[in-house]
XYZ file of C-alpha atoms in Angstrom:
734
model
C 0.000 0.000 0.000
C 2.777 2.427 0.967
C 4.781 1.500 -2.139
C 1.756 2.119 -4.348
C 1.180 5.494 -2.685
C 4.878 6.398 -3.231
C 4.603 5.503 -6.921
C 1.483 7.622 -7.169
C 3.262 10.633 -5.667
C 6.189 10.100 -8.058
C 3.796 10.092 -11.015
C 2.180 13.278 -9.740
C 5.605 14.902 -9.286
C 6.585 13.887 -12.822
C 3.376 15.357 -14.231
C 3.895 18.564 -12.249
C 7.461 18.923 -13.535
C 6.414 18.250 -17.140
C 3.504 20.675 -16.877
C 5.751 23.262 -15.217
C 8.335 22.995 -17.988
C 5.628 23.324 -20.622
C 4.138 26.394 -18.918
C 7.580 27.975 -18.464
C 8.396 27.305 -22.121
C 5.173 28.981 -23.227
C 5.782 31.909 -20.849
C 9.372 32.185 -22.116
C 8.298 32.267 -25.770
C 5.564 34.812 -25.078
C 7.891 36.978 -22.982
C 10.657 36.859 -25.635
C 8.221 37.831 -28.387
C 6.794 40.592 -26.256
C 10.231 41.986 -25.385
C 11.406 41.785 -28.994
C 8.302 43.595 -30.204
C 8.744 46.189 -27.507
C 12.437 46.638 -28.370
C 11.663 46.770 -32.081
C 9.009 49.383 -31.440
C 11.381 51.418 -29.299
C 14.161 51.266 -31.914
C 11.753 52.128 -34.699
C 10.368 55.056 -32.708
C 13.877 56.417 -32.121
C 14.876 55.994 -35.767
C 11.717 57.767 -36.894
C 12.436 60.601 -34.508
C 16.018 60.975 -35.712
C 14.798 60.696 -39.291
C 12.482 63.636 -38.709
C 15.312 65.608 -37.125
C 17.655 64.847 -40.028
C 14.998 65.818 -42.538
C 14.492 69.095 -40.742
C 18.252 69.665 -40.646
C 18.622 68.870 -44.353
C 15.803 71.237 -45.165
C 17.539 73.936 -43.204
C 20.891 73.133 -44.908
C 19.305 73.225 -48.356
C 17.638 76.506 -47.597
C 20.942 77.918 -46.374
C 22.764 76.564 -49.429
C 20.136 77.980 -51.772
C 20.282 81.357 -50.124
C 24.090 81.363 -50.258
C 24.155 80.374 -53.940
C 21.469 82.946 -54.740
C 23.497 85.655 -53.002
C 26.671 84.657 -54.920
C 24.689 84.608 -58.201
C 23.243 88.046 -57.528
C 26.739 89.350 -56.712
C 28.109 87.933 -60.000
C 25.190 89.463 -61.952
C 25.953 92.821 -60.317
C 29.581 92.556 -61.512
C 28.300 91.771 -65.018
C 26.072 94.837 -64.913
C 29.005 97.042 -63.915
C 31.059 95.664 -66.745
C 28.264 96.235 -69.252
C 27.714 99.841 -68.099
C 31.317 100.897 -68.773
C 32.654 100.870 -65.311
C 35.521 98.671 -66.333
C 39.040 100.064 -66.425
C 40.812 100.364 -69.705
C 43.643 97.881 -69.207
C 45.005 95.385 -71.580
C 42.702 92.798 -70.086
C 39.722 95.155 -69.897
C 39.597 95.639 -66.120
C 41.597 97.101 -63.345
C 42.884 94.455 -60.910
C 42.581 96.755 -57.926
C 39.067 97.727 -58.836
C 38.153 94.028 -59.294
C 39.236 93.266 -55.728
C 37.097 96.130 -54.483
C 34.136 94.816 -56.415
C 34.614 91.357 -54.822
C 34.821 92.922 -51.416
C 31.719 95.027 -52.035
C 29.802 91.915 -52.987
C 31.075 89.832 -50.035
C 32.878 87.321 -52.226
C 36.220 85.699 -51.666
C 37.130 85.584 -55.328
C 36.236 86.845 -58.849
C 37.391 85.393 -62.158
C 36.883 86.994 -65.564
C 37.017 84.461 -68.436
C 37.167 85.291 -72.132
C 35.000 83.621 -74.683
C 37.490 80.747 -74.883
C 37.539 80.138 -71.108
C 40.880 81.737 -70.437
C 41.364 83.835 -67.313
C 41.531 87.536 -68.212
C 41.617 88.838 -64.679
C 41.017 87.474 -61.183
C 41.153 88.205 -57.485
C 41.166 85.670 -54.598
C 41.202 85.979 -50.805
C 40.258 82.331 -49.983
C 43.799 81.061 -50.201
C 43.044 78.471 -52.894
C 43.853 80.405 -56.019
C 41.605 80.997 -59.010
C 43.049 78.198 -61.115
C 42.522 75.643 -58.295
C 38.952 76.797 -57.802
C 38.205 76.454 -61.503
C 39.671 72.972 -61.373
C 36.922 71.946 -58.926
C 34.182 72.334 -61.589
C 33.644 71.498 -65.268
C 34.693 74.413 -67.458
C 32.196 73.481 -70.179
C 29.336 73.934 -67.743
C 30.611 77.403 -66.931
C 31.035 78.352 -70.592
C 27.431 77.345 -71.402
C 26.319 80.565 -69.746
C 28.045 82.487 -72.557
C 25.823 80.888 -75.177
C 22.699 81.429 -73.100
C 22.826 84.865 -71.635
C 19.751 84.254 -69.509
C 21.288 81.192 -67.941
C 23.365 81.201 -64.756
C 25.399 78.426 -63.168
C 25.621 77.907 -59.354
C 26.801 75.021 -57.159
C 28.368 74.190 -53.832
C 31.605 72.255 -53.739
C 32.125 70.429 -50.413
C 35.692 69.690 -49.507
C 37.096 66.788 -47.492
C 37.424 68.820 -44.313
C 33.695 69.635 -44.522
C 34.485 73.194 -45.767
C 32.714 74.259 -48.958
C 32.829 76.808 -51.785
C 29.606 78.360 -53.110
C 30.234 79.290 -56.771
C 28.183 81.114 -59.479
C 28.896 81.866 -63.186
C 27.028 84.338 -65.452
C 27.683 85.034 -69.166
C 28.414 88.682 -70.110
C 25.723 90.359 -72.201
C 28.298 91.848 -74.531
C 29.598 88.329 -75.369
C 33.139 89.086 -74.261
C 33.308 86.260 -71.707
C 32.028 84.767 -68.408
C 32.152 86.202 -64.877
C 32.771 83.600 -62.079
C 32.401 84.497 -58.398
C 32.685 82.302 -55.304
C 32.418 82.376 -51.520
C 34.470 80.077 -49.255
C 33.105 78.707 -45.929
C 35.735 77.227 -43.657
C 35.399 73.787 -41.981
C 35.065 75.356 -38.562
C 32.036 77.322 -39.607
C 30.606 74.377 -41.526
C 30.909 72.143 -38.441
C 29.165 74.795 -36.419
C 26.225 74.514 -38.768
C 26.256 70.654 -38.516
C 26.464 70.825 -34.733
C 22.691 71.317 -34.601
C 22.232 67.660 -35.604
C 25.080 66.587 -33.341
C 23.436 68.393 -30.442
C 20.192 66.602 -31.101
C 21.935 63.204 -31.256
C 24.339 63.747 -28.368
C 21.554 65.015 -26.146
C 19.231 62.206 -27.150
C 18.770 59.327 -24.670
C 16.983 56.177 -25.738
C 14.479 54.778 -23.291
C 16.239 51.400 -23.326
C 19.793 52.845 -23.381
C 20.398 52.044 -27.029
C 22.816 53.589 -29.504
C 21.984 55.980 -32.386
C 24.408 56.407 -35.321
C 23.992 58.642 -38.402
C 26.169 58.195 -41.460
C 26.610 59.733 -44.869
C 27.842 57.031 -47.124
C 30.096 54.511 -45.392
C 31.292 56.669 -42.490
C 29.543 57.462 -39.253
C 29.157 61.185 -38.888
C 27.254 61.564 -35.660
C 26.392 59.154 -32.781
C 25.360 59.402 -29.132
C 28.373 57.119 -28.621
C 31.299 59.446 -29.540
C 33.616 56.451 -29.948
C 31.740 55.492 -33.117
C 32.125 58.835 -34.884
C 34.502 58.672 -37.817
C 34.466 54.849 -37.964
C 33.379 52.931 -41.019
C 30.161 50.910 -41.129
C 31.856 47.596 -42.050
C 34.055 47.846 -38.955
C 31.045 47.435 -36.650
C 29.424 43.957 -36.862
C 25.879 44.944 -35.924
C 25.854 47.961 -38.312
C 27.283 45.846 -41.109
C 24.618 43.177 -40.494
C 21.908 45.845 -40.491
C 23.276 47.405 -43.684
C 23.362 43.989 -45.392
C 19.740 43.380 -44.453
C 18.758 46.672 -46.114
C 16.564 49.454 -44.880
C 13.184 49.089 -43.306
C 11.679 48.399 -39.921
C 12.763 44.763 -39.526
C 14.934 44.189 -36.494
C 17.993 41.972 -36.845
C 20.737 40.770 -34.538
C 24.488 40.168 -34.548
C 27.136 38.986 -32.104
C 28.936 41.419 -29.870
C 32.512 41.989 -31.054
C 33.750 42.030 -27.472
C 31.685 39.100 -26.191
C 30.710 36.293 -28.554
C 28.065 35.071 -26.096
C 26.317 38.425 -26.240
C 24.232 39.830 -29.092
C 23.031 43.191 -30.363
C 19.622 43.870 -31.866
C 19.039 46.796 -34.220
C 17.465 48.254 -37.364
C 18.132 51.021 -39.951
C 16.233 53.580 -42.020
C 17.290 56.154 -44.663
C 16.631 59.886 -44.748
C 17.822 61.370 -48.083
C 21.610 61.452 -47.754
C 21.653 60.098 -44.194
C 21.513 56.500 -42.887
C 20.150 56.266 -39.346
C 21.089 53.219 -37.265
C 19.617 52.257 -33.862
C 20.751 49.201 -31.877
C 20.966 47.909 -28.298
C 22.426 45.076 -26.227
C 20.325 41.917 -25.796
C 20.207 42.487 -22.041
C 18.326 45.702 -22.753
C 16.019 43.903 -25.155
C 14.990 41.073 -22.858
C 14.436 43.121 -19.724
C 11.158 41.436 -18.704
C 11.757 37.924 -20.032
C 13.669 36.595 -17.042
C 11.457 38.347 -14.427
C 8.335 37.043 -16.171
C 9.706 33.514 -16.271
C 10.806 33.743 -12.624
C 7.423 35.193 -11.642
C 5.635 32.406 -13.515
C 7.947 29.878 -11.865
C 7.206 31.271 -8.391
C 3.455 31.364 -9.081
C 3.547 27.831 -10.464
C 5.571 26.568 -7.498
C 3.074 28.203 -5.131
C 0.145 26.740 -7.076
C 1.787 23.313 -7.093
C 2.476 23.674 -3.367
C -1.187 24.504 -2.723
C -2.364 21.643 -4.943
C 0.127 19.240 -3.360
C -0.983 20.391 0.075
C -4.611 19.765 -0.856
C -3.691 16.404 -2.366
C -1.655 15.599 0.731
C -4.593 16.610 2.909
C -6.992 14.536 0.831
C -4.546 11.630 0.902
C -4.175 12.089 4.667
C -7.946 12.047 5.113
C -8.116 9.017 2.834
C -5.374 7.315 4.849
C -7.231 8.146 8.061
C -10.461 6.775 6.610
C -8.565 3.789 5.290
C -6.923 3.281 8.672
C -10.274 3.732 10.384
C -11.863 1.300 7.946
C -8.997 -1.102 8.588
C -9.459 -0.684 12.329
C -13.196 -1.136 11.950
C -12.589 -4.159 9.762
C -10.117 -5.532 12.291
C -12.526 -4.775 15.121
C -15.386 -6.315 13.140
C -13.202 -9.315 12.357
C -12.243 -9.628 16.000
C -15.887 -9.192 16.958
C -16.854 -11.782 14.368
C -14.192 -14.140 15.671
C -15.435 -13.431 19.160
C -18.984 -14.108 18.020
C -17.825 -17.278 16.314
C -16.027 -18.317 19.465
C -19.116 -17.454 21.471
C -21.204 -19.302 18.905
C -18.936 -22.317 19.321
C -19.297 -21.999 23.086
C -23.046 -21.532 22.717
C -23.205 -24.470 20.344
C -21.360 -26.570 22.864
C -23.644 -25.287 25.574
C -26.619 -25.928 23.310
C -25.414 -29.456 22.666
C -24.876 -29.905 26.376
C -28.269 -28.332 27.071
C -29.806 -30.519 24.401
C -28.261 -33.604 25.936
C -29.295 -32.400 29.385
C -32.766 -31.564 28.072
C -33.173 -34.954 26.448
C -31.936 -36.593 29.619
C -34.360 -34.576 31.747
C -37.255 -35.013 29.345
C -36.559 -38.714 29.139
C -36.776 -38.880 32.913
C -39.718 -36.479 33.258
C -41.759 -38.119 30.490
C -40.921 -41.673 31.396
C -41.927 -41.127 35.029
C -45.663 -40.458 34.376
C -45.666 -42.911 31.454
C -44.147 -45.548 33.683
C -46.873 -44.815 36.214
C -49.609 -45.110 33.600
C -48.156 -48.349 32.166
C -47.752 -49.796 35.653
C -51.298 -48.879 36.680
C -52.653 -50.398 33.452
C -50.792 -53.630 34.293
C -52.265 -53.576 37.818
C -55.771 -53.008 36.406
C -55.249 -55.895 34.008
C -54.246 -58.198 36.848
C -56.965 -56.957 39.251
C -59.810 -56.040 36.899
C -62.323 -57.611 39.324
C -61.399 -55.083 42.024
C -63.459 -52.105 40.786
C -62.423 -49.852 43.641
C -58.731 -50.395 42.844
C -59.364 -49.898 39.120
C -61.282 -46.694 39.803
C -58.509 -45.373 42.039
C -55.871 -46.311 39.460
C -57.842 -44.418 36.766
C -57.654 -41.282 38.900
C -53.891 -41.737 39.272
C -53.501 -42.338 35.538
C -55.476 -39.160 34.860
C -53.113 -37.223 37.150
C -50.063 -38.705 35.376
C -51.560 -37.954 31.972
C -52.339 -34.372 33.011
C -48.780 -33.993 34.286
C -47.400 -35.385 31.029
C -49.623 -33.040 29.012
C -48.545 -30.082 31.160
C -44.927 -31.061 30.600
C -45.387 -31.207 26.820
C -47.295 -27.915 26.794
C -44.545 -26.172 28.779
C -41.843 -27.460 26.441
C -43.793 -26.377 23.362
C -44.553 -22.977 24.884
C -40.884 -22.419 25.728
C -39.912 -23.443 22.211
C -42.351 -20.883 20.792
C -40.951 -18.172 23.055
C -37.354 -18.939 22.092
C -38.272 -18.970 18.380
C -40.184 -15.696 18.716
C -43.361 -17.276 17.378
C -45.555 -16.426 20.380
C -48.199 -13.960 19.230
C -50.084 -12.022 21.886
C -53.706 -11.322 21.015
C -55.438 -7.956 21.391
C -58.841 -8.856 22.811
C -61.270 -7.024 25.040
C -61.262 -8.879 28.366
C -62.914 -8.472 31.760
C -60.098 -8.755 34.315
C -62.494 -9.448 37.196
C -64.114 -12.317 35.305
C -60.742 -13.627 34.092
C -59.386 -13.796 37.640
C -62.568 -15.396 38.902
C -61.933 -18.216 36.418
C -58.271 -18.459 37.473
C -59.193 -18.489 41.186
C -61.824 -21.144 40.537
C -59.175 -23.414 39.018
C -56.466 -22.684 41.611
C -58.649 -22.657 44.711
C -59.670 -26.285 44.123
C -56.011 -27.351 43.847
C -55.196 -25.324 46.982
C -57.934 -27.017 48.976
C -56.739 -30.437 47.795
C -53.214 -29.549 49.015
C -54.495 -28.155 52.334
C -53.555 -24.584 51.449
C -55.805 -21.702 52.497
C -56.675 -18.931 50.054
C -56.817 -15.250 51.004
C -57.726 -12.229 48.935
C -58.084 -8.576 49.960
C -61.521 -8.136 48.449
C -61.893 -4.424 49.141
C -58.676 -3.764 47.228
C -58.998 -6.456 44.599
C -61.464 -4.566 42.435
C -59.596 -2.993 39.523
C -60.233 0.588 38.377
C -60.898 -0.324 34.751
C -62.041 -3.963 34.477
C -62.336 -3.885 30.682
C -58.948 -3.777 28.976
C -57.250 -5.074 25.841
C -54.961 -8.042 26.352
C -54.175 -11.679 25.612
C -56.382 -13.736 27.977
C -54.776 -17.093 27.163
C -51.308 -15.898 28.115
C -52.552 -13.994 31.186
C -54.075 -17.257 32.449
C -50.799 -19.031 31.758
C -48.809 -16.416 33.731
C -50.955 -16.496 36.851
C -51.662 -20.247 36.753
C -47.886 -20.831 36.725
C -47.282 -18.436 39.638
C -50.200 -19.741 41.683
C -49.234 -23.318 40.798
C -45.731 -22.746 42.221
C -47.180 -21.066 45.331
C -49.255 -24.187 45.959
C -46.666 -26.742 44.816
C -43.825 -25.374 46.995
C -46.000 -24.436 50.002
C -46.052 -26.268 53.323
C -49.059 -28.157 54.674
C -51.475 -25.731 56.301
C -49.881 -22.791 54.524
C -51.649 -20.028 52.680
C -51.612 -18.007 49.481
C -52.694 -14.342 49.474
C -53.324 -11.887 46.640
C -53.528 -8.106 46.517
C -54.358 -6.083 43.394
C -53.725 -2.345 43.053
C -53.657 0.330 40.384
C -50.194 1.828 39.969
C -50.897 4.554 37.397
C -53.269 5.601 34.654
C -52.528 8.032 31.810
C -53.144 8.398 28.068
C -55.577 5.479 28.045
C -53.063 3.096 29.658
C -53.690 1.613 33.103
C -51.004 -0.342 34.981
C -52.025 -2.911 37.582
C -49.832 -4.704 40.075
C -50.603 -8.112 41.575
C -48.774 -9.031 44.786
C -48.979 -12.799 45.367
C -47.458 -14.205 48.574
C -47.111 -17.736 49.953
C -45.805 -19.329 53.119
C -43.806 -22.014 51.335
C -40.229 -23.233 51.449
C -38.828 -20.014 49.950
C -35.771 -19.605 47.732
C -32.146 -18.667 48.294
C -30.609 -15.446 46.976
C -28.282 -17.467 44.731
C -31.176 -19.316 43.116
C -33.142 -16.094 42.546
C -30.353 -14.916 40.215
C -31.056 -17.892 37.909
C -34.764 -18.464 38.476
C -35.751 -17.315 34.968
C -33.326 -19.660 33.197
C -34.930 -22.740 31.565
C -34.763 -26.074 33.423
C -33.223 -24.466 36.527
C -34.358 -25.842 39.885
C -32.938 -25.073 43.306
C -32.894 -28.711 44.474
C -32.028 -31.785 42.485
C -34.960 -33.739 43.950
C -37.517 -31.147 42.825
C -38.573 -33.282 39.870
C -39.327 -36.212 42.052
C -40.798 -34.320 44.984
C -42.663 -31.462 43.219
C -43.083 -32.955 39.713
C -41.652 -29.902 37.903
C -39.074 -29.404 35.145
C -38.105 -25.757 35.750
C -39.792 -24.063 32.779
C -42.682 -22.281 34.492
C -40.916 -19.087 35.618
C -38.984 -18.850 32.319
C -42.295 -18.807 30.449
C -43.782 -16.300 32.920
C -40.820 -13.912 32.536
C -40.840 -14.008 28.736
C -44.605 -13.446 28.479
C -44.572 -10.527 30.950
C -41.677 -8.935 29.051
C -43.609 -9.199 25.787
C -46.571 -7.488 27.455
C -44.324 -4.602 28.523
C -44.612 -5.475 32.207
C -42.236 -6.478 34.960
C -41.897 -9.153 37.625
C -39.873 -9.161 40.841
C -39.502 -11.809 43.525
C -38.667 -11.515 47.210
C -37.928 -14.737 49.026
C -35.953 -16.298 51.839
C -35.503 -19.976 52.574
C -38.187 -21.151 55.040
C -40.058 -17.810 54.981
C -42.036 -18.069 51.768
C -41.986 -15.985 48.615
C -43.661 -12.836 47.282
C -44.250 -12.326 43.532
C -44.958 -8.774 42.300
C -46.313 -8.593 38.751
C -46.973 -5.210 37.063
C -48.615 -5.180 33.618
C -49.850 -2.158 31.601
C -53.162 -2.497 29.751
C -54.899 -0.382 27.155
C -58.260 0.625 28.596
C -61.207 -0.774 26.613
C -64.838 0.417 26.583
C -67.356 -1.771 28.388
C -68.974 -4.170 25.871
C -72.729 -4.035 25.224
C -74.469 -7.121 26.647
C -77.165 -8.824 24.567
C -79.874 -10.925 26.224
C -79.104 -14.013 24.137
C -75.314 -13.677 24.267
C -74.704 -16.552 26.637
C -77.734 -18.649 25.757
C -77.417 -21.931 23.910
C -73.818 -22.639 24.977
C -74.684 -25.920 26.647
C -72.463 -28.143 24.490
C -75.414 -30.311 23.408
C -74.456 -32.233 20.256
C -77.113 -34.934 20.435
C -78.683 -35.683 17.066
C -75.849 -34.111 15.034
C -74.321 -36.066 12.144
C -70.545 -35.594 12.188
C -67.809 -36.658 9.732
C -64.436 -37.366 11.346
C -61.197 -37.737 9.282
C -58.519 -39.446 11.428
C -55.810 -41.804 10.162
C -54.954 -43.192 13.624
C -57.451 -45.959 14.382
C -57.031 -45.729 18.166
C -57.582 -41.964 18.203
C -60.524 -42.398 15.815
C -62.089 -45.088 18.035
C -61.659 -42.988 21.202
C -63.118 -39.847 19.621
C -65.964 -41.785 17.986
C -66.918 -43.421 21.280
C -66.792 -40.149 23.258
C -68.882 -38.284 20.676
C -71.446 -41.064 20.303
C -71.753 -41.168 24.098
C -72.888 -37.517 23.809
C -75.647 -38.491 21.329
C -73.921 -37.636 18.045
C -73.785 -39.825 14.925
C -70.199 -40.185 13.655
C -68.940 -41.325 10.222
C -65.176 -42.056 10.235
C -62.802 -41.781 7.213
C -59.043 -42.344 7.303
C -57.566 -39.718 4.916
C -58.384 -36.361 3.405
C -59.378 -37.706 -0.012
C -62.005 -39.991 1.524
C -63.370 -37.010 3.452
C -63.618 -34.816 0.327
C -65.174 -37.625 -1.756
C -67.668 -38.531 0.973
C -68.817 -34.934 1.340
C -69.119 -34.478 -2.435
C -71.124 -37.709 -2.992
C -73.656 -37.003 -0.255
C -76.455 -34.485 -0.616
C -76.383 -31.130 1.141
C -77.317 -31.307 4.810
C -76.040 -34.849 5.278
C -73.324 -33.714 7.693
C -73.633 -30.979 10.313
C -69.841 -30.584 10.845
C -66.488 -32.105 9.839
C -63.711 -32.970 12.323
C -60.434 -32.930 10.337
C -57.015 -34.224 11.315
C -54.106 -32.466 9.555
C -51.386 -35.038 8.972
C -52.940 -37.914 6.985
C -51.879 -40.135 4.067
C -53.061 -39.732 0.436
C -54.360 -36.202 1.107
C -53.657 -34.080 4.177
C -56.341 -32.201 6.063
C -55.422 -28.764 4.712
C -55.788 -29.911 1.086
C -59.016 -31.693 1.921
C -60.455 -28.528 3.490
C -59.533 -26.468 0.416
C -61.069 -29.126 -1.862
C -64.346 -29.089 0.053
C -64.509 -25.276 0.124
C -63.923 -25.214 -3.642
C -66.946 -27.421 -4.437
C -69.804 -25.785 -6.337
C -72.546 -26.283 -3.749
C -73.951 -23.968 -1.067
C -73.077 -26.011 2.024
C -69.419 -26.336 0.909
C -68.867 -22.724 1.968
C -70.765 -22.905 5.281
C -70.280 -26.343 6.825
C -68.075 -26.062 9.954
C -64.661 -27.719 9.498
C -62.916 -28.165 12.848
C -59.207 -29.005 12.910
C -58.161 -31.640 15.487
C -54.371 -31.948 15.452
C -51.322 -32.377 17.628
C -49.695 -29.423 15.794
C -49.886 -26.830 18.558
C -47.927 -23.883 17.123
C -49.400 -20.554 16.080
C -48.364 -20.987 12.457
C -50.198 -24.327 12.396
C -53.392 -22.582 13.495
C -52.892 -19.874 10.846
C -52.428 -22.511 8.120
C -55.681 -24.176 9.179
C -57.623 -20.931 9.057
C -56.109 -20.026 5.671
C -57.196 -23.425 4.300
C -60.826 -22.591 5.158
C -61.191 -24.306 8.531
C -63.203 -22.582 11.245
C -61.551 -23.662 14.513
C -58.240 -25.221 15.611
C -58.378 -27.752 18.499
C -55.182 -29.213 19.971
C -54.807 -32.879 20.938
C -55.261 -34.450 23.397
C -58.842 -33.356 23.160
C -60.964 -32.132 26.041
C -64.374 -33.636 25.273
C -66.213 -30.767 26.964
C -64.361 -28.208 24.869
C -64.970 -30.306 21.744
C -68.717 -30.439 22.498
C -68.968 -26.691 23.080
C -66.968 -25.931 19.916
C -69.094 -28.224 17.714
C -72.364 -26.932 19.156
C -71.264 -23.283 18.808
C -70.089 -23.664 15.187
C -73.218 -25.559 14.134
C -75.451 -22.944 15.765
C -73.608 -20.070 14.082
C -73.784 -21.637 10.592
C -77.392 -22.856 10.746
């Protein structure tokens, strides 16, 4: 698990690094492009500015040149006018040399040259220091002589010398055709540089925003630059300027290596302004000013983002690990609990096996004892059948043994139902006073037989609300068990007393408490801690002496708990016991009594024709004899199919009721009941079908009722109850 988590984190780290490199690469490319565009824009802006300044300077220079040439031309024309108006001096060459110098001075010229019609110098004066012949050598003589042929034409030009000095010259043909007058004005290099210093001032005082370099050249030589070291150098001597020049003019930025550092580069561009070439360039460190900060900023932001994401992932992973650990702990705890439960189940299974063996051993003893008595008494009756008194007495003893055996079986079945959770309490309206009268009637007779006196606090025994909802069968079972123990474990001449009181009443619920006391043998404190456990008895001889198996109080406790009540016991050995039972009841309205409600319940079945389906011949013979003794006519069949066929083949009204066993061959009783109910005849739906079966569980009763039977009677049968049931069902369905 830890190795898998480590691999997962490594994969995440690899993805983060790859993504980071990709983002940084994109940021780097964008930042480089942005910086290059910004630098290119800055260089272009500076070049355009210097271009405008150079254009302005050239315009000013041209204007100055034009004015100077115009002035020289006008001065030469004035000399021509003087010559034409006879002011010349009659010398061999036509003029006076001294007067010619004065004319030049008057016209602010540094030299005058008079040429004949063949271009030869007739007379001249010069104060420039060059000499007239040298000055004439600077221009084409033919161009000068053209003015002689075209008297209206004048010739003017500026000759720039290597030291930046210049000569402004003009030539005008004489009107009289005798020759050409040439005049010129010399401007020294010092003065010429003073004029050019206006551009130099602009360049030297100019500072680029990104600390770049501006250079202006005429031809192949740098004239002016804000870096004075570049002035006078040639373009091809500077790598970046040579590269820019090779690329041509325009606004496209190019780059070249630094001459002093091969790892460094310059970026620059060039544009042209008439006679000037304007260069602008800068070091790459000035170009990419924001690239590195942007990349570093992006790196920091990305690292912070990755840190936040990793922290969240770590937190999520931590929570997941905690949940995983908790789940593992829960799983381990559940596994341990399951193992514990399995161990407990093994222990319980062993206990259950031991209890089963113990139960079978006890039941074998407890069932064989009354059976042994019955078998023995039957043998005695067989040997002494002539002694009617002995036989009669033995019959009473056999009845007692049979009742004890039946009680034993009923207790075992009831406990089995309770343990399986199949006990279903009914919700019937009952009269508590009447119910306890019936219970007292049963118990008082047993008490008198045992020599036990019965006491009841009559003034306190009346309950506040006699009509309540409850389960009468199970209430009888609770109190018959308690009273039975009070009588069974009492001493001769002892007594049993009962007190009933109302504990509380609210919201339609009334809680009663019964306090039942006896003067019997009592119980020890140790035994009271286990009294509600099945098959527990304080003394080993209790089965033999008191004929009990230790299920009574277990059944009582479970039933009271299901009713939402409570039971407590106070007892001491030799001082008797006191049972306190508190049970809550839902208060019921008093039922309306009808005059004929209790009439006709005499159990008279004389004259009734009954069908009985019973596969056991002995049980069939016993039931047939008992019913016929009560005046009924009985037809016996031995399986469900015979019962269905017999009913179908006889006309309606032949039988008044059907007594149906459940477990039979060929066709069981449930199927037979459904078959009869499905017949297409009126009495098939109304004839009473009474189940008589040894199946005593609640689900067995429900199956019988679902199959269409009317009543469920449990074997062994009580003939009085059978009579009353048959008579009641026949009367209802008549």
